[in-house]
Tab-separated table of C-alpha atoms and ligand atoms in Angstrom:
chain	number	residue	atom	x	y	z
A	291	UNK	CA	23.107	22.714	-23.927
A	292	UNK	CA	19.324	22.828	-24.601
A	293	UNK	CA	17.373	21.054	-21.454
A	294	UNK	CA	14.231	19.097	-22.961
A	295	UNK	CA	12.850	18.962	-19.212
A	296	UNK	CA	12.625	22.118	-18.386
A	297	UNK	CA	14.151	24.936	-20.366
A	298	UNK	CA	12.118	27.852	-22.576
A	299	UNK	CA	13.937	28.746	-25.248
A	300	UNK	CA	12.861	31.948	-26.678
A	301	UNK	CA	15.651	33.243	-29.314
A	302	UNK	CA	14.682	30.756	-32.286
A	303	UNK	CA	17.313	32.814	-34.242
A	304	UNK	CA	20.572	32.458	-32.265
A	305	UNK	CA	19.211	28.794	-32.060
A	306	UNK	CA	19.919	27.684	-35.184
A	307	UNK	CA	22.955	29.378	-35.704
A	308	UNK	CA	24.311	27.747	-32.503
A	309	UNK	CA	23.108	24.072	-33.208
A	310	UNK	CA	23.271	24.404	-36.984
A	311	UNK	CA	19.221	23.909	-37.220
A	312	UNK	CA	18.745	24.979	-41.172
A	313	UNK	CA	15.712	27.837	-42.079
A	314	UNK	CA	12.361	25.772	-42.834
A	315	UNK	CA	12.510	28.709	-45.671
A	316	UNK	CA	15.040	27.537	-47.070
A	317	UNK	CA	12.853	23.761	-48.482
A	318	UNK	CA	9.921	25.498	-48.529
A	319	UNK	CA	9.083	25.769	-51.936
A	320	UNK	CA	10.595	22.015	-52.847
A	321	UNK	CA	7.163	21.147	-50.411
A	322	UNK	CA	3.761	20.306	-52.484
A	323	UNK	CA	0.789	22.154	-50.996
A	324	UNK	CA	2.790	23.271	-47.875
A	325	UNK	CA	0.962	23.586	-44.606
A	326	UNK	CA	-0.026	26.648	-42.779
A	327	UNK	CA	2.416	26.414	-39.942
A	328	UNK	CA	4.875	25.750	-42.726
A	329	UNK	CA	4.192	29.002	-44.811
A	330	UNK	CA	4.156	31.110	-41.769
A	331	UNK	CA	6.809	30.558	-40.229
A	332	UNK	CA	5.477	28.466	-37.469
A	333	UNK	CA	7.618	25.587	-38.332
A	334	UNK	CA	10.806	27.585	-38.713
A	335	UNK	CA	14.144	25.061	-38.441
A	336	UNK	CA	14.656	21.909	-40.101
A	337	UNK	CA	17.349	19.464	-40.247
A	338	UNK	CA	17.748	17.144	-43.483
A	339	UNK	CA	14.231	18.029	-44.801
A	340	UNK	CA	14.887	17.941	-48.507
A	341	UNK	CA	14.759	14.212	-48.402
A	342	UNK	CA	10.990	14.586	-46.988
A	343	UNK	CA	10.382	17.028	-49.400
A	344	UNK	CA	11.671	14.525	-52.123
A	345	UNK	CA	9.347	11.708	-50.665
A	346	UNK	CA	6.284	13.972	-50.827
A	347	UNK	CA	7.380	15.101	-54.321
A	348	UNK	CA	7.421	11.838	-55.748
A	349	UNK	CA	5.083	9.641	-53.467
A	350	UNK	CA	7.690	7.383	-52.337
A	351	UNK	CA	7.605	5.915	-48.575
A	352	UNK	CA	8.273	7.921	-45.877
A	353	UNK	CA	7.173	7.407	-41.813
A	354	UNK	CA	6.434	10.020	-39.209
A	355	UNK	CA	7.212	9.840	-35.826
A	356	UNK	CA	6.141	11.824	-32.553
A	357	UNK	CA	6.350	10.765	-28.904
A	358	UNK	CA	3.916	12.422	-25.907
A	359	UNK	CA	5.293	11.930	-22.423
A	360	UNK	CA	1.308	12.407	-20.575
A	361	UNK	CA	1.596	14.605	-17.714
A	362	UNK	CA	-0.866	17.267	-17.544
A	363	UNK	CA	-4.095	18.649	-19.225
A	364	UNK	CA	-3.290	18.991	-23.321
A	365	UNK	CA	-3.791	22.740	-24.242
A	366	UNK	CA	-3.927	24.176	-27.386
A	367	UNK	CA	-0.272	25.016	-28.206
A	368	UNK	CA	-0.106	20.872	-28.000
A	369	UNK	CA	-2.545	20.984	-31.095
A	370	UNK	CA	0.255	21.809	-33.176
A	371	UNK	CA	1.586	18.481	-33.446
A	372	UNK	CA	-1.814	16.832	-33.764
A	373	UNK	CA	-1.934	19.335	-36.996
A	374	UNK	CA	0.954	18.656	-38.596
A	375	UNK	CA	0.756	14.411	-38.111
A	376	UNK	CA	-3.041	15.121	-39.954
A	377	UNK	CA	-1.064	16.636	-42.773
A	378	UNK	CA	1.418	14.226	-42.866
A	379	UNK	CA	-1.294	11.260	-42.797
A	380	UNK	CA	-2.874	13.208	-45.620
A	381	UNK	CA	0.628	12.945	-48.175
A	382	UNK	CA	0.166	9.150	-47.075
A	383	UNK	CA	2.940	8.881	-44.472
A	384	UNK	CA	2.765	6.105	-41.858
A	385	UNK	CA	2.237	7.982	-38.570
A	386	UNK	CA	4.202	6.341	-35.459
A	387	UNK	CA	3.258	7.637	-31.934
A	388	UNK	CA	4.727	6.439	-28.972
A	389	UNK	CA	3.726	6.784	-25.282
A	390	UNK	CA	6.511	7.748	-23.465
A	391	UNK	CA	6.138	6.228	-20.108
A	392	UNK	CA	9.058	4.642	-19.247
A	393	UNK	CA	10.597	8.322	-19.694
A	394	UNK	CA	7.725	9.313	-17.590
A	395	UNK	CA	8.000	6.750	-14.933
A	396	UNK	CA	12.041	7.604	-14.879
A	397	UNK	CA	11.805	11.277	-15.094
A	398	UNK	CA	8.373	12.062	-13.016
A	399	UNK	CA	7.400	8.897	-11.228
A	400	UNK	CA	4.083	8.481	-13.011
A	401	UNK	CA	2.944	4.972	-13.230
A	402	UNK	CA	2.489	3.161	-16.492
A	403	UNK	CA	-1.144	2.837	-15.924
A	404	UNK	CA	-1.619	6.909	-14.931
A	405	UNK	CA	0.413	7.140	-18.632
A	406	UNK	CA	-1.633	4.813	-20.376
A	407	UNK	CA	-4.694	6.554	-18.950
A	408	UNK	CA	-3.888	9.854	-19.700
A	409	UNK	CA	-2.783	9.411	-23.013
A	410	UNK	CA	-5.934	7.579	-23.974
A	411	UNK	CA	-8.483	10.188	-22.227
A	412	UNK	CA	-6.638	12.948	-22.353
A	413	UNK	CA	-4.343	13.170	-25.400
A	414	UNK	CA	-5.759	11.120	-27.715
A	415	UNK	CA	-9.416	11.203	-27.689
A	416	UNK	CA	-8.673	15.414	-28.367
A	417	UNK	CA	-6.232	13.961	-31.406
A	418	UNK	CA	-9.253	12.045	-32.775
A	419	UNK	CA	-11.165	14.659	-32.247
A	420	UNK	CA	-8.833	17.242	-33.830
A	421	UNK	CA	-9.168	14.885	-37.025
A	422	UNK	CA	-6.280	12.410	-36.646
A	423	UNK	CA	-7.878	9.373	-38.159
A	424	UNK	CA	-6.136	6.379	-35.796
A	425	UNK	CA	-8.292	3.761	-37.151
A	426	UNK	CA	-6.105	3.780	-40.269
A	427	UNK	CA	-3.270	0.681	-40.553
A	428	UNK	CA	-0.328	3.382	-40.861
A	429	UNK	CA	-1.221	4.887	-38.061
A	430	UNK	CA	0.801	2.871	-35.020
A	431	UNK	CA	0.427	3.168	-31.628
A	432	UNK	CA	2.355	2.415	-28.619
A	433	UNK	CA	3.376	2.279	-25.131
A	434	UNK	CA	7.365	2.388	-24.792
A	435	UNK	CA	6.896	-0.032	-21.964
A	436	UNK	CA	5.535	-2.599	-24.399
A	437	UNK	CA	7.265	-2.090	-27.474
A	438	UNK	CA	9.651	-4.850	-27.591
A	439	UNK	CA	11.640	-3.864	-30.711
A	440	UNK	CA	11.869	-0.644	-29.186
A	441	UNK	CA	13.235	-1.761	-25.904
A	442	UNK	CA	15.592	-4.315	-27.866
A	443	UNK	CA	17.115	-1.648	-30.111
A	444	UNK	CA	17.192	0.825	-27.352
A	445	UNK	CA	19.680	-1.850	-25.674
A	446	UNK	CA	21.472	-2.255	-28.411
A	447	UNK	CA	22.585	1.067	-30.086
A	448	UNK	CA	23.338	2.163	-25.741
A	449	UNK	CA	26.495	0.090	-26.845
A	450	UNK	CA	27.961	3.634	-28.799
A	451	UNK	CA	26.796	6.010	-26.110
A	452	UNK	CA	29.132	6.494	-22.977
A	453	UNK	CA	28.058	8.751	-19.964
A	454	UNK	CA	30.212	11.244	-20.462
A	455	UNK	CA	28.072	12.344	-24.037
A	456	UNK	CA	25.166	11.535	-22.363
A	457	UNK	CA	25.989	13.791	-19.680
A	458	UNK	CA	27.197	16.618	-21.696
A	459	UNK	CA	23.780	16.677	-23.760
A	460	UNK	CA	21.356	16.138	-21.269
A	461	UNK	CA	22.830	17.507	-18.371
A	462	UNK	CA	22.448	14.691	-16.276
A	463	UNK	CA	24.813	14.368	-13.207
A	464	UNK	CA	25.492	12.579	-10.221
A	465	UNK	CA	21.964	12.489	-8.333
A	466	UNK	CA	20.114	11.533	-11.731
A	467	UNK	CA	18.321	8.116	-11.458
A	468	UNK	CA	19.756	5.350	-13.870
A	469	UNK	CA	16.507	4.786	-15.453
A	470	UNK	CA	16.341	8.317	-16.275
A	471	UNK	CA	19.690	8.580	-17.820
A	472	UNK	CA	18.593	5.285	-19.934
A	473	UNK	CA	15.085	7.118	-21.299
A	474	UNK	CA	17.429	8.946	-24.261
A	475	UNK	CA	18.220	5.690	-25.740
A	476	UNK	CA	14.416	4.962	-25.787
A	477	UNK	CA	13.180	7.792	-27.421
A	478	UNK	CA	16.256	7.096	-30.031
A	479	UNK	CA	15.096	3.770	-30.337
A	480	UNK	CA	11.337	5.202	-30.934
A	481	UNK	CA	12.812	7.609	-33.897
A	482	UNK	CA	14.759	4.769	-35.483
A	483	UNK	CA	12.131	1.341	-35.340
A	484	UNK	CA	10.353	2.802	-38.277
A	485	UNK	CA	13.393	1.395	-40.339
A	486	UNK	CA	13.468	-1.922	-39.000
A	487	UNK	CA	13.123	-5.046	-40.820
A	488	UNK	CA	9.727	-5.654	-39.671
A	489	UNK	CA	8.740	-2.369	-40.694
A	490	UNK	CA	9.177	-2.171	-44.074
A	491	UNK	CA	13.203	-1.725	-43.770
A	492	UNK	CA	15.221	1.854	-43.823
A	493	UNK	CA	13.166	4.948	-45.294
A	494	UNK	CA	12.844	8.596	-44.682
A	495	UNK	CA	11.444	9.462	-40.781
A	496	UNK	CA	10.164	13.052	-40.381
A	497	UNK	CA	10.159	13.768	-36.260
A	498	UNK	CA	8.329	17.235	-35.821
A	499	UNK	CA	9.458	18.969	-32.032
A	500	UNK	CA	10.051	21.797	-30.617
A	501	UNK	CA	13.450	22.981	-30.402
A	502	UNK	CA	14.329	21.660	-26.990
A	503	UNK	CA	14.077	18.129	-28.341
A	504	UNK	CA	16.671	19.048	-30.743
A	505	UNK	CA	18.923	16.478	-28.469
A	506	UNK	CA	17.098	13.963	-28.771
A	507	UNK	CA	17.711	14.657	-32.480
A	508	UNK	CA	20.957	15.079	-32.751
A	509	UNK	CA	21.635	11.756	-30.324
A	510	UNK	CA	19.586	10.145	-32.951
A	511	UNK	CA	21.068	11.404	-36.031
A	512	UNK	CA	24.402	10.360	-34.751
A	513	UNK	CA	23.592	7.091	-33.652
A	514	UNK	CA	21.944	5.911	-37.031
A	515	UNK	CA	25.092	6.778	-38.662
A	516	UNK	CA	26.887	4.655	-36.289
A	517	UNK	CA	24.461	1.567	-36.937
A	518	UNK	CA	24.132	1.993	-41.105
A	519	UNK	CA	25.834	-0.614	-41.479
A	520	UNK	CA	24.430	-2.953	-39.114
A	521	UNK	CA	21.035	-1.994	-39.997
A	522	UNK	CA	21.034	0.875	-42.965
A	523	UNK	CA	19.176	3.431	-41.164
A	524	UNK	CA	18.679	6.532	-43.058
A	525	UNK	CA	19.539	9.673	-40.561
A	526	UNK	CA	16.096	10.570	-39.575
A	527	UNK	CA	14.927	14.681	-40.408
A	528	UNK	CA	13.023	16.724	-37.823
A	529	UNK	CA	11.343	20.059	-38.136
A	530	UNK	CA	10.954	22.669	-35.225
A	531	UNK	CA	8.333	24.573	-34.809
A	532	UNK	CA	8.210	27.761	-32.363
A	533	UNK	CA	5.994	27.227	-29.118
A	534	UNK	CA	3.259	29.278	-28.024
A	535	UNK	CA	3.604	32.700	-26.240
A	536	UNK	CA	1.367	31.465	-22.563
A	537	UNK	CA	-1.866	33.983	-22.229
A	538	UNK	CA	-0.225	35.718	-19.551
A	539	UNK	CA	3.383	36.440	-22.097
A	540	UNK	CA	5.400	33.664	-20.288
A	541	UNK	CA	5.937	30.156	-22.243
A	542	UNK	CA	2.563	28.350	-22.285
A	543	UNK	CA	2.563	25.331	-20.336
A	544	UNK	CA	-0.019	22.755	-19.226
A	545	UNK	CA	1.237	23.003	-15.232
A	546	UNK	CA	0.409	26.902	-15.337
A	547	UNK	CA	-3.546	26.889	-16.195
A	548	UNK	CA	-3.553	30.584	-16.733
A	549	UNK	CA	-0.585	30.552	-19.518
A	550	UNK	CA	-2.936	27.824	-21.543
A	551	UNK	CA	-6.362	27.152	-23.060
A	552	UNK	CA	-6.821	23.663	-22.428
A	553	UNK	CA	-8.738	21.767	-24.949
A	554	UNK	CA	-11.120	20.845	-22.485
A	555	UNK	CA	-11.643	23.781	-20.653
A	556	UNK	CA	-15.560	24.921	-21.139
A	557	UNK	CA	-16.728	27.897	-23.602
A	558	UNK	CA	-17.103	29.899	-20.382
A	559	UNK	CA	-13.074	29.616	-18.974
A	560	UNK	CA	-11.563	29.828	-22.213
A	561	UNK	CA	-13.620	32.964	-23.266
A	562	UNK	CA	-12.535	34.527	-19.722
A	563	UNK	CA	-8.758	33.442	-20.410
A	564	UNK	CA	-8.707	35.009	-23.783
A	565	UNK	CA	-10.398	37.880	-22.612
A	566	UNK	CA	-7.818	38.717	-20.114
A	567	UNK	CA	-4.884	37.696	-22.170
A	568	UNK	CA	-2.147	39.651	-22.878
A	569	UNK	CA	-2.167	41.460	-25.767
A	570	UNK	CA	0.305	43.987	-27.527
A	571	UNK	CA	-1.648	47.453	-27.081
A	572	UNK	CA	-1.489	50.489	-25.979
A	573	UNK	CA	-1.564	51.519	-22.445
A	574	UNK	CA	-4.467	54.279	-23.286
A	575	UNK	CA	-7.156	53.594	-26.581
A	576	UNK	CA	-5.738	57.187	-27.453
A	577	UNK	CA	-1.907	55.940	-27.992
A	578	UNK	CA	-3.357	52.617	-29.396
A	579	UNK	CA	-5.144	54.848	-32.144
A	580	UNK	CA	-2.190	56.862	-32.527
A	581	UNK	CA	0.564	54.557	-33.279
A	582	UNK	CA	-1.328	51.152	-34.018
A	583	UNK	CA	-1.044	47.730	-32.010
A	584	UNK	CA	1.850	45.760	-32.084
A	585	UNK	CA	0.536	41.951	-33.107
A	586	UNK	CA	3.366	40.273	-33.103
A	587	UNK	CA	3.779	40.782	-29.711
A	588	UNK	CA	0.510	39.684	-28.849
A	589	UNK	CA	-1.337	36.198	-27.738
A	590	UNK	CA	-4.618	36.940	-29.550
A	591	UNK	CA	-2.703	37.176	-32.540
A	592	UNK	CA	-0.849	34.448	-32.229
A	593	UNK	CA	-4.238	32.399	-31.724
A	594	UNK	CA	-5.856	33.695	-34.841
A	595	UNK	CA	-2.217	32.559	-36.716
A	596	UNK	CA	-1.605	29.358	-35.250
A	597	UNK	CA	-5.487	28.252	-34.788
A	598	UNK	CA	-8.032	30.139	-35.510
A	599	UNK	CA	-7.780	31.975	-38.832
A	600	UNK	CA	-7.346	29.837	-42.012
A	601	UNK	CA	-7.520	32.623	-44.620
A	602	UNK	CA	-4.087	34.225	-45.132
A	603	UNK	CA	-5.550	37.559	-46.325
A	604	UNK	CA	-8.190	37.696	-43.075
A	605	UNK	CA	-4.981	37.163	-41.447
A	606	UNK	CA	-2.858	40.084	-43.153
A	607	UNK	CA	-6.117	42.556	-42.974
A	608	UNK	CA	-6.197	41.946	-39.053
A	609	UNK	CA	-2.483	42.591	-38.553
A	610	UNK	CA	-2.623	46.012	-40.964
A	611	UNK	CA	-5.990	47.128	-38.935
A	612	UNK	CA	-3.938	46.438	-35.642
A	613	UNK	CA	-0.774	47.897	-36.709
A	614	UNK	CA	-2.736	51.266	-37.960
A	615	UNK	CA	-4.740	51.395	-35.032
A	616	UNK	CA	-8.014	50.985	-36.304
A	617	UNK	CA	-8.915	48.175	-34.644
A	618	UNK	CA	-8.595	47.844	-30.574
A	619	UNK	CA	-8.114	45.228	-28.492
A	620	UNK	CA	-11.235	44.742	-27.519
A	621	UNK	CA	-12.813	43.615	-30.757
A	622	UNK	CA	-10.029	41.571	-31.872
A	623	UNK	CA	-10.523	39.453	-28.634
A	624	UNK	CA	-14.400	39.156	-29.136
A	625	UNK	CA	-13.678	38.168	-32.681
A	626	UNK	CA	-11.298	35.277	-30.958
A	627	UNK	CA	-13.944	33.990	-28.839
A	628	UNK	CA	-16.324	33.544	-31.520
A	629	UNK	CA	-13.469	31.513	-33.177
A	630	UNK	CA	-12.618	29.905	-30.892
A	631	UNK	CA	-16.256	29.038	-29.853
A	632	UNK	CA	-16.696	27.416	-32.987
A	633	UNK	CA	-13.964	25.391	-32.665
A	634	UNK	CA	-14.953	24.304	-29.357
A	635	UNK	CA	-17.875	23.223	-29.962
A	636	UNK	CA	-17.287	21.714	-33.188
A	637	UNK	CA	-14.380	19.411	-30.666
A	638	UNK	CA	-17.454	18.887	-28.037
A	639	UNK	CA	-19.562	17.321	-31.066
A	640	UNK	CA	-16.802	14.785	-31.897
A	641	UNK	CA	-15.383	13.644	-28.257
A	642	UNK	CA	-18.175	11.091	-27.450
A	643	UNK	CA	-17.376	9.354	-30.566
A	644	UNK	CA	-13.596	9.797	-30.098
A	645	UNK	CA	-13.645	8.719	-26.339
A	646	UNK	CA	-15.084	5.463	-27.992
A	647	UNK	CA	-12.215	4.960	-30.377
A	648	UNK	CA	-9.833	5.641	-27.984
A	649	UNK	CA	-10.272	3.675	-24.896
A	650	UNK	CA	-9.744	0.088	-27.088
A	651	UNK	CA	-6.579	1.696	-28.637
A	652	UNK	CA	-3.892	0.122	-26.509
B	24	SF4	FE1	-3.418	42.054	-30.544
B	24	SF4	FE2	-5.672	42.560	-31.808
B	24	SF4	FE3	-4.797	44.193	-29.867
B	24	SF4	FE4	-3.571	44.089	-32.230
B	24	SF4	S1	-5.632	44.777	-31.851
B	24	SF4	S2	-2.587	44.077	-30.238
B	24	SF4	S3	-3.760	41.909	-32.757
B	24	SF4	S4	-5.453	42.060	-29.647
């Protein structure tokens, strides 16, 4: 059982061997002009991709679809997502992105007007800002709460669920609140709408997550083969994409402000946070010398590949100098401030403007 309130799930291998999650690697070169997180690994399971692939090979009609449930500050592991809906938005999919706060009423008693606020201010005026254009007419947005075809359908396909699966996915048991054990069906119904009548009919979905919403996907995938003939939904493909070591080596999470940069923090915080991050060095500058760094156990590192560092080669010449010791620590963090600098205050410039957009979105 993977928990997608709570859990961190580390061992990305033994993962998809136990949930049969197929290697991104394996569709990777069926992808036009694949994305960064795609080529390095970032994005490392997929389920059912090749029909995504064939929709960006040959331009035909495809949707993507995320969900945010707003609780917290949005850090910079979160940016992830924003990055791959630009890239889908760029191939010309339809992006769908749904406010999950029914789930976050049922699961964390947070109000639909705390949700709505939240994700307006705090999620997506950093997505506009990040360079997710939401002014386009593909891109939909949503509040669960309001989303009538998405309530309606959530009702519906509840009909082929009984407790007992529900129970044995999500864990749920005897004290969890009815709403809560409902908010599955929701998010199914979010992932399947796309294919509605009113939407343009059935067609490929791509849901990007992290692995612990793989049950969401699964629950999903199953139900749409139960309702293909009542509707003809396709069974939607996600991608999984590993999650962000914290600062501090444990998972990075927006309740634990020393694990995270958030993406408002000033140039000041996040320049102290990276500078005492957790790196993989030496104890002494004299072993680090002597037997080289070890990057890929290291959060700088993971900053430059997930955010900072565009340029594969820059990329490879960092993790050689690191693993041969000749460069330290030390440098490699002042080189991730500056990076990160820039892209700071590149995100300052834009937020005015994307605090504008976003507080008429819903
Ligand atoms: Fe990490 Fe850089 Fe230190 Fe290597 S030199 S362990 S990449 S901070």
């Amino acid at each position: 059982m993977i928990d997608p309130w709570g859990s961190s799930i580390i061992d990305y291998e033994k993962l998809t061997e136990q949930f049969g999650i197929k290697a991104f690697k394996d569709v990777l070169e069926d992808i036009p002009d694949a994305s960064k997180l795609m080529t390095r690994g970032i994005i490392f399971g997929q389920r059912d991709y090749k029909r995504i692939a064939d929709s960006l090979k040959n331009n035909k009609e495809f949707a993507t679809m995320t969900g945010m449930m707003p609780s917290g500050r949005m850090h910079i592991g979160h940016k992830m997502v924003v990055d791959q809906l630009k890239w889908y938005q760029k191939k010309g999919s339809d992006i769908y992105l749904s406010i999950a706060d029914m789930e976050a009423y049922a699961a964390r008693g947070i109000s639909k007007e705390e949700s709505r606020e939240l994700a307006l201010t705090e999620y997506i005026e950093n997505y506009i800002a990040l360079g997710l254009d939401v002014t386009k007419d593909n891109f939909h947005l949503y509040l669960q709460s309001e989303n009538e075809e998405v309530k309606n359908l959530a009702y519906l396909i509840g009909k082929k669920v009984t407790f007992s699966q529900m129970r044995s996915i999500y864990g749920f048991d005897n004290s969890t609140n009815v709403a809560h054990i409902y908010t599955p069906l929701l998010q199914v119904a979010d992932i399947l709408h796309p294919q509605l009548e009113k939407y343009g009919g059935p067609k490929p979905v791509i849901v990007p997550v992290g692995p612990d919403q793989d049950p969401h996907i699964r629950l999903t995938r199953d139900l749409a083969a139960k309702f293909n003939d009542e509707y003809g939904f396709i069974e939607p493909s996600a991608t999984f994409h590993r999650f962000m070591t914290g600062l501090t080596g444990e998972k990075m999470s927006s309740s634990k402000p020393k694990t995270a940069i958030y993406l408002t923090d000033s140039i000041k915080d996040a320049t102290k946070k990276v500078k005492s991050a957790k790196t993989g060095g030496r104890d002494s500058l004299k072993e680090q010398k002597e037997l080289g760094g070890q990057p890929d156990q290291c959060s700088i590192y993971e900053l430059l590949v997930y955010h900072l560092v565009e340029d594969d080669e820059k990329l490879e010449n960092v993790r050689q100098k690191c693993l041969s010791g000749e460069i330290l620590c030390g440098n490699c963090k002042q080189c991730a401030v500056e990076l990160l600098t820039d892209m700071f205050e590149d995100l300052d410039s834009k937020r005015e403007e994307a605090h504008e957009i976003a507080k008429d979105l819903l």
